[in-house]
Coordinates of C-alpha atoms in Angstrom, one line a residue:
Chain T
A112 CA -107.4 81.8 13.4
Q113 CA -106.0 84.4 16.4
S114 CA -104.9 83.4 20.0
V115 CA -102.5 83.9 22.4
T116 CA -100.9 81.5 24.7
Q117 CA -99.7 82.4 28.5
L118 CA -96.6 80.7 29.5
G119 CA -96.7 79.7 33.0
S120 CA -100.5 79.4 35.2
H121 CA -98.6 80.7 38.2
V122 CA -95.2 83.0 38.8
S123 CA -94.0 84.0 42.0
V124 CA -92.2 86.9 43.1
S125 CA -90.3 88.5 46.0
E126 CA -91.6 92.0 46.6
G127 CA -89.0 94.2 44.3
A128 CA -88.3 91.9 42.3
L129 CA -88.8 92.0 38.6
V130 CA -92.5 90.9 37.2
L131 CA -92.3 89.4 33.7
L132 CA -95.6 87.7 32.5
R133 CA -95.2 85.8 29.0
C134 CA -97.8 85.8 26.1
N135 CA -97.2 84.3 23.0
Y136 CA -100.0 85.8 20.0
S137 CA -100.8 83.8 16.7
S138 CA -102.1 85.9 14.0
S139 CA -103.0 86.3 10.3
V140 CA -103.1 90.2 10.6
P141 CA -101.8 92.4 12.5
P142 CA -103.1 92.5 16.2
Y143 CA -104.7 94.5 18.5
L144 CA -103.1 93.1 21.9
F145 CA -104.3 93.2 25.4
W146 CA -103.4 93.2 29.2
Y147 CA -106.1 92.6 32.0
V148 CA -105.8 92.0 35.6
Q149 CA -108.2 90.4 37.6
Y150 CA -107.9 90.7 41.4
P151 CA -109.6 88.1 43.9
N152 CA -113.2 88.2 43.4
Q153 CA -113.3 91.0 40.8
G154 CA -114.0 91.4 37.6
L155 CA -111.0 92.3 34.8
Q156 CA -109.9 95.5 34.3
L157 CA -107.5 96.7 31.4
L158 CA -103.8 97.3 32.4
L159 CA -102.8 98.6 28.5
K160 CA -103.7 98.0 25.2
Y161 CA -101.3 97.8 22.1
T162 CA -102.9 99.0 18.7
S163 CA -99.7 99.5 16.8
A164 CA -99.3 103.1 17.5
A165 CA -95.9 102.1 19.5
T166 CA -94.1 99.0 20.2
L167 CA -93.8 99.9 23.8
V168 CA -96.9 100.7 25.9
K169 CA -97.0 101.5 29.4
G170 CA -100.2 101.0 31.5
I171 CA -101.8 101.5 34.7
N172 CA -99.5 100.4 38.2
G173 CA -95.8 100.6 36.6
F174 CA -97.0 97.8 34.4
E175 CA -95.8 98.4 30.5
A176 CA -95.4 95.7 27.4
E177 CA -93.3 95.4 24.4
F178 CA -95.1 94.2 21.2
K179 CA -92.0 92.6 19.3
K180 CA -93.7 91.1 16.0
S181 CA -90.2 89.0 15.4
E182 CA -91.2 86.9 18.1
T183 CA -94.7 87.1 18.2
S184 CA -94.8 88.2 21.6
F185 CA -96.2 90.5 24.1
H186 CA -94.6 90.1 27.5
L187 CA -96.0 92.2 30.3
T188 CA -93.4 93.1 33.1
K189 CA -93.0 95.6 36.1
P190 CA -89.7 96.9 37.6
S191 CA -90.5 96.5 40.9
A192 CA -93.0 94.1 42.3
H193 CA -95.2 95.3 45.3
M194 CA -98.0 93.2 47.3
S195 CA -100.6 94.6 45.8
D196 CA -99.7 93.4 42.5
A197 CA -100.5 89.8 43.6
A198 CA -103.9 89.1 41.4
E199 CA -104.2 87.3 38.0
Y200 CA -103.5 88.4 35.0
F201 CA -105.1 87.2 31.2
C202 CA -103.7 88.6 27.9
A203 CA -105.9 88.9 25.3
V204 CA -106.2 89.4 21.4
S205 CA -108.8 91.1 19.2
L206 CA -111.0 89.0 16.7
G207 CA -112.6 92.3 15.5
F208 CA -115.9 93.5 16.2
Q209 CA -114.5 94.1 20.0
K210 CA -114.2 90.2 20.3
L211 CA -111.5 89.3 22.7
V212 CA -109.7 86.1 22.9
F213 CA -108.0 85.3 26.0
G214 CA -105.3 83.3 27.0
T215 CA -105.7 81.1 30.4
G216 CA -104.0 83.8 32.5
T217 CA -101.4 83.6 35.0
R218 CA -101.7 84.1 38.8
L219 CA -98.8 86.5 40.0
L220 CA -98.2 85.5 43.9
V221 CA -96.0 88.4 45.4
S222 CA -94.3 87.5 48.9
P223 CA -92.8 89.7 51.1
Chain U
N151 CA -122.3 105.6 37.1
A152 CA -122.8 102.6 38.6
G153 CA -120.7 100.8 35.4
V154 CA -121.3 97.1 34.5
T155 CA -123.8 95.5 37.3
Q156 CA -124.8 91.7 37.1
T157 CA -127.5 89.9 39.4
P158 CA -127.3 87.8 41.1
K159 CA -123.9 87.4 42.5
F160 CA -124.4 84.1 43.7
R161 CA -126.7 81.2 42.7
V162 CA -127.3 77.7 43.6
L163 CA -129.5 75.5 41.3
K164 CA -130.1 71.9 41.0
T165 CA -130.2 70.2 37.5
G166 CA -132.5 70.9 35.0
Q167 CA -133.9 73.6 36.8
S168 CA -133.9 77.3 34.7
M169 CA -132.6 80.7 35.7
T170 CA -131.3 84.2 34.4
L171 CA -128.8 86.4 34.4
L172 CA -129.0 90.1 34.5
C173 CA -126.2 92.3 33.3
A174 CA -126.6 96.4 33.1
Q175 CA -124.4 98.8 32.1
D176 CA -125.0 102.7 32.1
M177 CA -122.6 103.3 30.0
N178 CA -124.6 103.6 26.7
H179 CA -122.1 101.2 25.6
E180 CA -123.2 99.7 21.7
Y181 CA -121.2 96.4 22.4
M182 CA -122.1 93.6 25.3
Y183 CA -120.9 90.3 25.9
W184 CA -121.4 87.3 28.7
Y185 CA -118.4 84.9 29.3
R186 CA -118.0 82.0 31.0
Q187 CA -114.7 81.6 33.5
D188 CA -113.2 78.2 34.3
P189 CA -110.1 77.5 36.1
G190 CA -107.5 77.1 33.8
M191 CA -109.4 77.9 30.4
G192 CA -109.1 81.6 31.3
L193 CA -112.2 83.5 29.8
R194 CA -114.9 81.7 27.0
L195 CA -117.4 84.2 25.4
I196 CA -120.3 82.3 25.5
H197 CA -122.9 85.4 23.3
Y198 CA -122.6 88.5 22.3
S199 CA -124.3 91.5 21.0
V200 CA -123.6 94.4 19.2
G201 CA -126.6 96.4 19.8
E202 CA -130.2 96.5 20.6
G203 CA -132.2 94.1 19.8
T204 CA -128.9 91.9 18.3
T205 CA -127.2 88.7 19.4
A206 CA -124.6 86.3 18.0
K207 CA -123.0 83.2 19.5
G208 CA -119.6 83.2 20.8
E209 CA -117.6 80.3 21.7
V210 CA -119.4 78.4 23.5
P211 CA -123.1 79.0 23.5
D212 CA -124.9 75.7 23.9
G213 CA -126.9 75.6 26.5
Y214 CA -127.5 79.1 26.6
N215 CA -130.0 81.9 25.4
V216 CA -129.1 85.7 25.5
S217 CA -131.8 89.0 25.0
R218 CA -130.8 92.3 24.7
L219 CA -134.6 94.1 24.1
K220 CA -132.9 97.3 26.0
K221 CA -129.7 98.8 24.9
Q222 CA -128.5 99.2 28.4
N223 CA -129.7 95.4 29.5
F224 CA -128.1 92.0 28.7
L225 CA -129.5 88.8 29.9
L226 CA -128.1 85.1 29.9
G227 CA -130.8 82.3 30.3
L228 CA -129.7 78.7 31.3
E229 CA -133.1 76.8 30.3
S230 CA -131.8 73.4 31.7
A231 CA -129.1 73.8 34.1
A232 CA -126.4 71.2 33.9
P233 CA -123.6 70.6 36.4
S234 CA -120.8 71.7 33.8
Q235 CA -122.5 74.5 33.6
T236 CA -121.2 75.3 37.0
S237 CA -118.8 78.7 36.8
V238 CA -118.3 82.3 37.3
Y239 CA -120.1 84.4 34.6
F240 CA -118.8 87.8 33.5
C241 CA -120.8 90.5 31.6
A242 CA -118.6 93.0 29.9
S243 CA -119.6 96.4 27.7
S244 CA -117.8 98.1 25.0
P245 CA -118.2 101.7 23.2
L246 CA -118.9 101.1 19.7
A247 CA -115.9 103.1 17.8
G248 CA -112.3 101.7 17.4
V249 CA -110.1 99.3 19.2
E250 CA -111.9 100.2 23.1
T251 CA -111.6 99.0 26.3
Q252 CA -113.9 96.1 27.8
Y253 CA -115.4 96.8 31.0
F254 CA -116.8 94.1 33.4
G255 CA -118.6 93.5 35.7
P256 CA -117.9 91.8 39.2
G257 CA -119.0 88.6 38.2
T258 CA -122.2 85.8 39.3
R259 CA -121.0 82.5 40.6
L260 CA -123.3 79.9 39.4
L261 CA -123.5 76.3 41.0
V262 CA -125.2 73.7 39.5
L263 CA -126.1 70.8 42.0

């Protein structure tokens, strides 16, 4: 069965520091992978998605993620954190028919 | 273009009461979904629909029913609410073709006492 595991329910960084949010997937077929962001009291919105076209995927707000098949990973990074990046981030894998399985989420805290 | 809207935003129910959550989308999307979000558990799929008049069970369907009588609306019903159904409920929609984005509504916060 396809699933994703997000390591770390909370990640704290200082403003200007590197952001690294980890996601590992389990899939018997080449997966489609997604990162979504949820700001407080809002619904989720798509940051980026991997659909096998390129292993390095660039998303909105300066985020990017690299698909590494050998490590079954799809980690999310941003070179320099901004206060506005504080949110909860979800990794997800597609099950087909547009169905997604979400990870448990990682809350990013950014301190001045 | 309002996207995906959800009604109501917040509701308090007593155990055993029933209610219906309404989701509406104006993007002509074929697929619609209902999720619940609980702390430490991410989003879990309750039911989904691949088109008008169709529904299917997701990961956690027990205690919920759904209907998709019109393409733009997807209703989630709780016939007899239980405290375990206290959660934040999100509706989402997605277009038909390819690996597309799911567009989420703002959520409904439900408290069952």
